[in-house]
mmCIF file of C-alpha atoms in Angstrom:
data_model
loop_
_atom_site.group_PDB
_atom_site.id
_atom_site.type_symbol
_atom_site.label_atom_id
_atom_site.label_comp_id
_atom_site.label_asym_id
_atom_site.label_seq_id
_atom_site.Cartn_x
_atom_site.Cartn_y
_atom_site.Cartn_z
ATOM 1 C CA UNK A 1 103.316 75.333 96.537
ATOM 2 C CA UNK A 2 104.248 74.253 100.041
ATOM 3 C CA UNK A 3 102.052 75.583 102.861
ATOM 4 C CA UNK A 4 102.391 76.020 106.607
ATOM 5 C CA UNK A 5 99.044 76.661 108.308
ATOM 6 C CA UNK A 6 99.144 78.813 111.425
ATOM 7 C CA UNK A 7 97.514 77.614 114.629
ATOM 8 C CA UNK A 8 94.250 79.549 114.383
ATOM 9 C CA UNK A 9 93.217 77.260 111.530
ATOM 10 C CA UNK A 10 92.216 73.621 112.004
ATOM 11 C CA UNK A 11 95.011 71.093 111.527
ATOM 12 C CA UNK A 12 92.607 68.892 109.554
ATOM 13 C CA UNK A 13 92.751 71.467 106.741
ATOM 14 C CA UNK A 14 96.445 70.682 106.184
ATOM 15 C CA UNK A 15 95.722 66.952 106.139
ATOM 16 C CA UNK A 16 92.884 67.434 103.657
ATOM 17 C CA UNK A 17 95.072 69.600 101.436
ATOM 18 C CA UNK A 18 97.627 66.823 101.412
ATOM 19 C CA UNK A 19 95.376 63.762 101.128
ATOM 20 C CA UNK A 20 92.474 65.108 99.055
ATOM 21 C CA UNK A 21 94.289 67.597 96.816
ATOM 22 C CA UNK A 22 97.899 66.379 96.768
ATOM 23 C CA UNK A 23 99.447 69.571 98.171
ATOM 24 C CA UNK A 24 102.456 69.696 100.467
ATOM 25 C CA UNK A 25 100.740 71.250 103.480
ATOM 26 C CA UNK A 26 101.514 71.021 107.175
ATOM 27 C CA UNK A 27 100.123 72.639 110.282
ATOM 28 C CA UNK A 28 102.229 74.246 113.014
ATOM 29 C CA UNK A 29 101.108 71.364 115.276
ATOM 30 C CA UNK A 30 102.756 68.891 112.888
ATOM 31 C CA UNK A 31 106.099 70.665 113.325
ATOM 32 C CA UNK A 32 105.955 71.132 117.083
ATOM 33 C CA UNK A 33 105.349 74.866 116.702
ATOM 34 C CA UNK A 34 102.115 75.142 118.678
ATOM 35 C CA UNK A 35 102.396 78.296 120.764
ATOM 36 C CA UNK A 36 105.604 79.359 119.014
ATOM 37 C CA UNK A 37 106.045 83.033 118.286
ATOM 38 C CA UNK A 38 105.361 84.193 114.749
ATOM 39 C CA UNK A 39 109.029 84.916 114.058
ATOM 40 C CA UNK A 40 109.872 81.276 114.728
ATOM 41 C CA UNK A 41 107.026 80.130 112.469
ATOM 42 C CA UNK A 42 108.342 82.476 109.755
ATOM 43 C CA UNK A 43 111.872 81.095 110.140
ATOM 44 C CA UNK A 44 110.654 77.526 109.690
ATOM 45 C CA UNK A 45 108.534 78.531 106.691
ATOM 46 C CA UNK A 46 111.541 80.208 105.071
ATOM 47 C CA UNK A 47 113.817 77.242 105.776
ATOM 48 C CA UNK A 48 111.297 74.825 104.256
ATOM 49 C CA UNK A 49 110.206 77.066 101.387
ATOM 50 C CA UNK A 50 106.627 77.269 102.619
ATOM 51 C CA UNK A 51 103.975 79.961 102.385
ATOM 52 C CA UNK A 52 102.396 80.821 105.733
ATOM 53 C CA UNK A 53 98.599 80.667 105.888
ATOM 54 C CA UNK A 54 97.520 83.000 108.680
ATOM 55 C CA UNK A 55 94.890 85.320 110.011
ATOM 56 C CA UNK A 56 97.443 87.339 111.999
ATOM 57 C CA UNK A 57 98.657 89.580 109.205
ATOM 58 C CA UNK A 58 99.985 92.271 111.531
ATOM 59 C CA UNK A 59 102.196 89.722 113.313
ATOM 60 C CA UNK A 60 104.031 89.032 110.051
ATOM 61 C CA UNK A 61 104.240 92.658 108.869
ATOM 62 C CA UNK A 62 108.011 92.805 109.345
ATOM 63 C CA UNK A 63 108.598 89.691 107.234
ATOM 64 C CA UNK A 64 109.757 90.775 103.795
ATOM 65 C CA UNK A 65 110.695 87.469 102.224
ATOM 66 C CA UNK A 66 107.649 85.278 102.821
ATOM 67 C CA UNK A 67 104.571 84.416 100.860
ATOM 68 C CA UNK A 68 101.687 85.102 103.256
ATOM 69 C CA UNK A 69 98.280 83.720 102.437
ATOM 70 C CA UNK A 70 95.889 85.727 104.574
ATOM 71 C CA UNK A 71 92.385 84.784 105.529
ATOM 72 C CA UNK A 72 89.840 85.380 108.216
ATOM 73 C CA UNK A 73 88.517 82.448 110.182
ATOM 74 C CA UNK A 74 85.163 84.181 110.536
ATOM 75 C CA UNK A 75 84.687 83.951 106.765
ATOM 76 C CA UNK A 76 84.703 80.148 107.006
ATOM 77 C CA UNK A 77 81.789 77.967 108.100
ATOM 78 C CA UNK A 78 81.627 77.093 111.770
ATOM 79 C CA UNK A 79 82.824 73.917 113.450
ATOM 80 C CA UNK A 80 83.381 70.744 111.441
ATOM 81 C CA UNK A 81 82.935 72.277 107.994
ATOM 82 C CA UNK A 82 85.747 74.771 108.542
ATOM 83 C CA UNK A 83 88.665 72.477 107.650
ATOM 84 C CA UNK A 84 87.066 71.284 104.417
ATOM 85 C CA UNK A 85 86.084 74.788 103.358
ATOM 86 C CA UNK A 86 89.593 76.104 104.033
ATOM 87 C CA UNK A 87 91.216 73.202 102.171
ATOM 88 C CA UNK A 88 88.986 73.761 99.129
ATOM 89 C CA UNK A 89 89.596 77.519 99.249
ATOM 90 C CA UNK A 90 93.374 77.091 99.434
ATOM 91 C CA UNK A 91 93.372 74.454 96.691
ATOM 92 C CA UNK A 92 91.636 76.912 94.334
ATOM 93 C CA UNK A 93 94.082 79.651 95.286
ATOM 94 C CA UNK A 94 97.097 77.388 94.679
ATOM 95 C CA UNK A 95 95.790 76.326 91.260
ATOM 96 C CA UNK A 96 95.231 79.981 90.317
ATOM 97 C CA UNK A 97 98.590 81.152 91.709
ATOM 98 C CA UNK A 98 101.223 78.508 90.964
ATOM 99 C CA UNK A 99 104.071 81.010 91.470
ATOM 100 C CA UNK A 100 102.901 83.603 93.988
ATOM 101 C CA UNK A 101 104.940 86.722 94.638
ATOM 102 C CA UNK A 102 106.529 87.369 98.032
ATOM 103 C CA UNK A 103 104.131 89.350 100.184
ATOM 104 C CA UNK A 104 100.522 89.240 101.261
ATOM 105 C CA UNK A 105 97.831 87.440 99.320
ATOM 106 C CA UNK A 106 94.141 87.706 100.172
ATOM 107 C CA UNK A 107 92.406 84.896 98.280
ATOM 108 C CA UNK A 108 88.892 85.930 97.338
#
């Protein structure tokens, strides 16, 4: 599972997913997509075969051929613990969903 984390999430979460858990994860910052519109982020995700991890579900509603991993930042711990908590949460989700369907996923 290849992931592209949207900009509302900390970029350290992508690095932790890669270094601590061995997942192919990047952040929009890593690809020069900071401030890019969601359609451009979706195009890059499609081209690279990545699932988009986002909080902005409505912004991706028109996308019919993406795996969207949806989460709310407010459900994560504040400040420095946020990246680690998100990385652990996504690692569990990836292990439980090795071949996710196209569409929205709301990891519990």
